[in-house]
mmCIF file of C-alpha atoms in Angstrom:
data_model
loop_
_atom_site.group_PDB
_atom_site.id
_atom_site.type_symbol
_atom_site.label_atom_id
_atom_site.label_comp_id
_atom_site.label_asym_id
_atom_site.label_seq_id
_atom_site.Cartn_x
_atom_site.Cartn_y
_atom_site.Cartn_z
ATOM 1 C CA SER A 11 109.387 94.492 34.640
ATOM 2 C CA GLN A 12 109.053 90.927 33.389
ATOM 3 C CA GLN A 13 109.399 88.106 35.854
ATOM 4 C CA GLY A 14 108.680 85.174 33.595
ATOM 5 C CA GLU A 15 110.153 84.608 30.179
ATOM 6 C CA GLU A 16 108.535 82.055 27.909
ATOM 7 C CA ASP A 17 110.329 79.984 25.353
ATOM 8 C CA PRO A 18 109.789 79.610 22.464
ATOM 9 C CA GLN A 19 108.189 82.904 21.447
ATOM 10 C CA ALA A 20 106.220 81.106 18.735
ATOM 11 C CA LEU A 21 105.395 77.471 18.073
ATOM 12 C CA SER A 22 103.651 75.908 15.073
ATOM 13 C CA ILE A 23 102.498 72.295 15.167
ATOM 14 C CA GLN A 24 100.000 69.940 13.561
ATOM 15 C CA GLU A 25 96.827 68.748 15.228
ATOM 16 C CA GLY A 26 97.486 65.700 17.355
ATOM 17 C CA GLU A 27 101.048 66.673 18.200
ATOM 18 C CA ASN A 28 102.191 67.700 21.660
ATOM 19 C CA ALA A 29 103.158 71.291 22.427
ATOM 20 C CA THR A 30 105.700 72.191 25.078
ATOM 21 C CA MET A 31 106.265 75.706 26.341
ATOM 22 C CA ASN A 32 108.833 76.738 28.889
ATOM 23 C CA CYS A 33 108.949 79.560 31.366
ATOM 24 C CA SER A 34 111.831 80.868 33.403
ATOM 25 C CA TYR A 35 111.566 83.361 36.226
ATOM 26 C CA LYS A 36 113.973 85.376 38.300
ATOM 27 C CA THR A 37 112.990 85.544 41.948
ATOM 28 C CA SER A 38 111.518 83.131 44.470
ATOM 29 C CA ILE A 39 107.808 82.507 44.092
ATOM 30 C CA ASN A 40 104.845 81.193 46.028
ATOM 31 C CA ASN A 41 103.127 79.828 42.969
ATOM 32 C CA LEU A 42 103.225 79.888 39.191
ATOM 33 C CA GLN A 43 100.185 80.057 36.974
ATOM 34 C CA TRP A 44 99.568 79.513 33.276
ATOM 35 C CA TYR A 45 97.016 81.516 31.331
ATOM 36 C CA ARG A 46 95.727 81.319 27.764
ATOM 37 C CA GLN A 47 94.719 84.293 25.648
ATOM 38 C CA ASN A 48 92.858 83.995 22.391
ATOM 39 C CA SER A 49 93.674 86.795 19.991
ATOM 40 C CA GLY A 50 92.914 90.162 21.599
ATOM 41 C CA ARG A 51 90.640 88.684 24.224
ATOM 42 C CA GLY A 52 90.765 88.214 27.976
ATOM 43 C CA LEU A 53 93.035 85.758 29.694
ATOM 44 C CA VAL A 54 91.754 82.410 30.856
ATOM 45 C CA HIS A 55 93.307 80.678 33.834
ATOM 46 C CA LEU A 56 94.598 77.195 33.000
ATOM 47 C CA ILE A 57 96.443 75.866 36.002
ATOM 48 C CA LEU A 58 98.221 76.927 39.184
ATOM 49 C CA ILE A 59 101.165 75.084 40.668
ATOM 50 C CA ARG A 60 102.447 75.865 44.133
ATOM 51 C CA SER A 61 106.121 76.210 44.895
ATOM 52 C CA ASN A 62 106.118 72.944 46.870
ATOM 53 C CA GLU A 63 104.620 70.984 43.973
ATOM 54 C CA ARG A 64 106.645 69.485 41.146
ATOM 55 C CA GLU A 65 103.984 68.397 38.689
ATOM 56 C CA LYS A 66 100.310 68.980 38.113
ATOM 57 C CA HIS A 67 97.805 67.712 35.574
ATOM 58 C CA SER A 68 94.552 69.092 34.278
ATOM 59 C CA GLY A 69 92.954 67.285 31.359
ATOM 60 C CA ARG A 70 95.387 67.488 28.445
ATOM 61 C CA LEU A 71 97.627 69.894 30.355
ATOM 62 C CA ARG A 72 100.688 68.924 32.333
ATOM 63 C CA VAL A 73 102.707 71.513 34.213
ATOM 64 C CA THR A 74 106.050 70.972 35.889
ATOM 65 C CA LEU A 75 107.900 73.271 38.219
ATOM 66 C CA ASP A 76 111.597 73.191 39.089
ATOM 67 C CA THR A 77 112.258 75.814 41.732
ATOM 68 C CA SER A 78 115.983 75.057 41.797
ATOM 69 C CA LYS A 79 116.196 76.069 38.140
ATOM 70 C CA LYS A 80 113.464 78.677 38.449
ATOM 71 C CA SER A 81 111.634 77.190 35.511
ATOM 72 C CA SER A 82 108.315 75.660 34.548
ATOM 73 C CA SER A 83 106.959 73.897 31.518
ATOM 74 C CA LEU A 84 103.480 73.533 30.103
ATOM 75 C CA LEU A 85 102.735 70.485 27.981
ATOM 76 C CA ILE A 86 99.575 70.303 25.920
ATOM 77 C CA THR A 87 99.017 66.791 24.646
ATOM 78 C CA ALA A 88 97.132 65.848 21.477
ATOM 79 C CA SER A 89 96.797 69.483 20.395
ATOM 80 C CA ARG A 90 93.678 70.717 18.641
ATOM 81 C CA ALA A 91 93.109 73.681 16.361
ATOM 82 C CA ALA A 92 91.153 75.259 19.224
ATOM 83 C CA ASP A 93 94.358 75.335 21.281
ATOM 84 C CA THR A 94 95.676 78.066 18.985
ATOM 85 C CA ALA A 95 96.315 80.988 21.335
ATOM 86 C CA SER A 96 99.002 82.787 23.302
ATOM 87 C CA TYR A 97 100.117 81.165 26.530
ATOM 88 C CA PHE A 98 101.535 83.126 29.438
ATOM 89 C CA CYS A 99 103.168 82.084 32.637
ATOM 90 C CA ALA A 100 102.588 84.335 35.606
ATOM 91 C CA THR A 101 104.140 84.484 39.013
ATOM 92 C CA ASP A 102 103.363 86.368 42.157
ATOM 93 C CA SER A 103 105.591 89.215 43.155
ATOM 94 C CA ASN A 104 106.647 89.994 46.681
ATOM 95 C CA GLN A 105 106.830 93.629 45.695
ATOM 96 C CA ALA A 106 103.320 93.896 44.364
ATOM 97 C CA GLY A 107 101.119 92.010 46.791
ATOM 98 C CA THR A 108 99.226 89.290 45.020
ATOM 99 C CA ALA A 109 99.384 90.848 41.573
ATOM 100 C CA LEU A 110 100.609 88.668 38.747
ATOM 101 C CA ILE A 111 103.815 89.292 36.880
ATOM 102 C CA PHE A 112 103.539 87.957 33.337
ATOM 103 C CA GLY A 113 106.045 86.817 30.784
ATOM 104 C CA LYS A 114 105.799 87.862 27.143
ATOM 105 C CA GLY A 115 104.052 84.650 26.168
ATOM 106 C CA THR A 116 104.333 81.864 23.630
ATOM 107 C CA THR A 117 102.130 82.047 20.561
ATOM 108 C CA LEU A 118 100.933 78.571 19.645
ATOM 109 C CA SER A 119 99.498 77.813 16.243
ATOM 110 C CA VAL A 120 97.893 74.418 15.679
ATOM 111 C CA SER A 121 96.997 73.592 12.108
ATOM 112 C CA SER A 122 94.602 70.905 10.993
ATOM 113 C CA ASP B 6 82.550 83.907 30.433
ATOM 114 C CA SER B 7 84.675 84.777 33.475
ATOM 115 C CA GLY B 8 81.969 86.765 35.215
ATOM 116 C CA VAL B 9 84.090 89.922 35.105
ATOM 117 C CA THR B 10 82.618 92.684 32.980
ATOM 118 C CA GLN B 11 84.384 95.681 31.516
ATOM 119 C CA THR B 12 83.014 98.695 29.717
ATOM 120 C CA PRO B 13 83.457 100.050 27.179
ATOM 121 C CA LYS B 14 84.885 97.389 24.858
ATOM 122 C CA HIS B 15 86.511 99.962 22.611
ATOM 123 C CA LEU B 16 87.459 103.549 23.183
ATOM 124 C CA ILE B 17 88.936 105.942 20.655
ATOM 125 C CA THR B 18 90.043 109.335 21.843
ATOM 126 C CA ALA B 19 92.568 112.078 21.203
ATOM 127 C CA THR B 20 95.791 112.981 22.918
ATOM 128 C CA GLY B 21 95.356 115.115 26.003
ATOM 129 C CA GLN B 22 91.918 113.727 26.780
ATOM 130 C CA ARG B 23 90.713 111.856 29.861
ATOM 131 C CA VAL B 24 88.832 108.566 29.905
ATOM 132 C CA THR B 25 87.313 106.269 32.507
ATOM 133 C CA LEU B 26 87.306 102.505 32.231
ATOM 134 C CA ARG B 27 84.886 100.515 34.316
ATOM 135 C CA CYS B 28 85.102 97.039 35.771
ATOM 136 C CA SER B 29 82.625 94.892 37.666
ATOM 137 C CA PRO B 30 84.259 91.926 39.410
ATOM 138 C CA ARG B 31 82.766 88.470 39.776
ATOM 139 C CA SER B 32 80.089 88.245 42.400
ATOM 140 C CA GLY B 33 81.750 87.799 45.765
ATOM 141 C CA ASP B 34 85.255 88.767 44.652
ATOM 142 C CA LEU B 35 86.739 91.469 46.849
ATOM 143 C CA SER B 36 90.021 92.004 45.037
ATOM 144 C CA VAL B 37 90.312 93.868 41.739
ATOM 145 C CA TYR B 38 93.439 94.209 39.630
ATOM 146 C CA TRP B 39 94.141 96.387 36.606
ATOM 147 C CA TYR B 40 96.611 95.351 33.909
ATOM 148 C CA GLN B 41 97.785 97.023 30.724
ATOM 149 C CA GLN B 42 98.753 94.998 27.658
ATOM 150 C CA SER B 43 100.726 96.606 24.872
ATOM 151 C CA LEU B 44 102.895 95.208 22.113
ATOM 152 C CA ASP B 45 106.131 96.637 23.470
ATOM 153 C CA GLN B 46 105.575 96.246 27.220
ATOM 154 C CA GLY B 47 103.521 93.076 27.314
ATOM 155 C CA LEU B 48 101.157 92.547 30.252
ATOM 156 C CA GLN B 49 101.935 94.972 33.052
ATOM 157 C CA PHE B 50 100.319 95.155 36.465
ATOM 158 C CA LEU B 51 99.002 98.616 37.241
ATOM 159 C CA ILE B 52 97.170 98.605 40.554
ATOM 160 C CA GLN B 53 95.206 96.407 42.952
ATOM 161 C CA TYR B 54 92.281 97.186 45.231
ATOM 162 C CA TYR B 55 90.906 95.013 47.964
ATOM 163 C CA ASN B 56 87.506 95.738 49.470
ATOM 164 C CA GLY B 57 87.729 99.402 48.603
ATOM 165 C CA GLU B 58 91.302 99.976 49.704
ATOM 166 C CA GLU B 59 94.386 100.268 47.519
ATOM 167 C CA ARG B 60 96.503 97.169 48.143
ATOM 168 C CA ALA B 61 99.425 97.345 45.731
ATOM 169 C CA LYS B 62 100.812 99.500 42.968
ATOM 170 C CA GLY B 63 102.739 98.412 39.940
ATOM 171 C CA ASN B 64 103.851 100.340 36.878
ATOM 172 C CA ILE B 65 101.053 102.871 37.051
ATOM 173 C CA LEU B 66 101.749 106.352 35.737
ATOM 174 C CA GLU B 67 100.912 109.397 37.837
ATOM 175 C CA ARG B 68 98.443 110.413 35.098
ATOM 176 C CA PHE B 69 96.471 107.266 35.896
ATOM 177 C CA SER B 70 94.353 106.676 38.964
ATOM 178 C CA ALA B 71 91.835 104.135 40.112
ATOM 179 C CA GLN B 72 89.307 103.499 42.819
ATOM 180 C CA GLN B 73 87.052 100.749 44.053
ATOM 181 C CA PHE B 74 83.561 101.662 45.163
ATOM 182 C CA PRO B 75 81.444 100.221 48.000
ATOM 183 C CA ASP B 76 79.647 97.942 45.547
ATOM 184 C CA LEU B 77 83.150 96.652 44.616
ATOM 185 C CA HIS B 78 83.140 97.849 41.028
ATOM 186 C CA SER B 79 86.284 99.673 40.032
ATOM 187 C CA GLU B 80 87.176 102.493 37.692
ATOM 188 C CA LEU B 81 90.496 103.288 36.079
ATOM 189 C CA ASN B 82 90.950 106.917 35.117
ATOM 190 C CA LEU B 83 93.494 107.821 32.470
ATOM 191 C CA SER B 84 94.233 111.504 31.920
ATOM 192 C CA SER B 85 96.417 113.643 29.658
ATOM 193 C CA LEU B 86 96.435 110.742 27.273
ATOM 194 C CA GLU B 87 99.427 110.129 25.045
ATOM 195 C CA LEU B 88 99.804 107.999 21.942
ATOM 196 C CA GLY B 89 101.755 105.468 23.972
ATOM 197 C CA ASP B 90 98.770 104.856 26.231
ATOM 198 C CA SER B 91 97.057 102.977 23.415
ATOM 199 C CA ALA B 92 96.704 99.437 24.734
ATOM 200 C CA LEU B 93 94.358 96.781 26.009
ATOM 201 C CA TYR B 94 93.361 97.375 29.609
ATOM 202 C CA PHE B 95 92.258 94.361 31.588
ATOM 203 C CA CYS B 96 90.548 94.098 34.898
ATOM 204 C CA ALA B 97 90.805 90.908 36.920
ATOM 205 C CA SER B 98 89.244 89.830 40.167
ATOM 206 C CA SER B 99 89.866 87.202 42.786
ATOM 207 C CA VAL B 100 88.016 86.081 45.878
ATOM 208 C CA ILE B 101 90.518 87.361 48.373
ATOM 209 C CA ALA B 102 93.875 89.033 48.235
ATOM 210 C CA GLY B 103 95.787 86.028 49.455
ATOM 211 C CA LEU B 104 98.347 84.015 47.585
ATOM 212 C CA ASN B 105 97.556 80.942 45.511
ATOM 213 C CA ASN B 106 94.427 82.465 44.082
ATOM 214 C CA GLU B 107 93.651 82.412 40.415
ATOM 215 C CA GLN B 108 92.522 85.643 38.876
ATOM 216 C CA PHE B 109 89.544 85.935 36.573
ATOM 217 C CA PHE B 110 90.017 88.356 33.715
ATOM 218 C CA GLY B 111 87.482 90.522 31.963
ATOM 219 C CA PRO B 112 87.367 90.851 28.157
ATOM 220 C CA GLY B 113 89.328 94.085 28.262
ATOM 221 C CA THR B 114 88.910 97.628 26.983
ATOM 222 C CA ARG B 115 90.858 98.481 23.862
ATOM 223 C CA LEU B 116 91.991 102.100 24.074
ATOM 224 C CA THR B 117 93.188 103.883 20.970
ATOM 225 C CA VAL B 118 94.683 107.337 21.381
ATOM 226 C CA LEU B 119 94.936 109.304 18.140
#
């Protein structure tokens, strides 16, 4: 079953623009992670934010977490064509140990 | 390169057959996870092993089984294959089984059942 749901499902922007993706989840979490997947390839970990954190930065990435709304957002600033990929939020699940529960992802397309 | 290796990269087989997917975790990682990615179900957790022991089960069918060996590599066995089993199968590893640990994913095995 899905825990996280990303919004929008697809996003098309121009190079240099910012991209914002949102994720909502259903149950309480210990942390929330964002992963990137280039077409048909393995997932790459981008950033992890703990439930007691509100904002985290990593390079051009900014993640926010609002546990009261059970939502998170991923902002990619100054997008590049190489950022074209699918982005997934993932949360831990109390029912499945430390396994990750993924949303369906946002497909980002950055054109030059 | 995540350091997690998976073989084979592609597998094409027929319905009713049995296949074995192999995963070698990053050096030092004790925890191995298997995930299935399909168009209709998305990314689904199947099963987790930690230092040779099964730790958690997700949406794994009874026709599927897995194990982790003493050298920490893991195998996922899929039997009585059906068309709907066609998917990308990912293995991931992490240092320990605790919370707040990122997982490192392998490149995946693409299974096609004809």
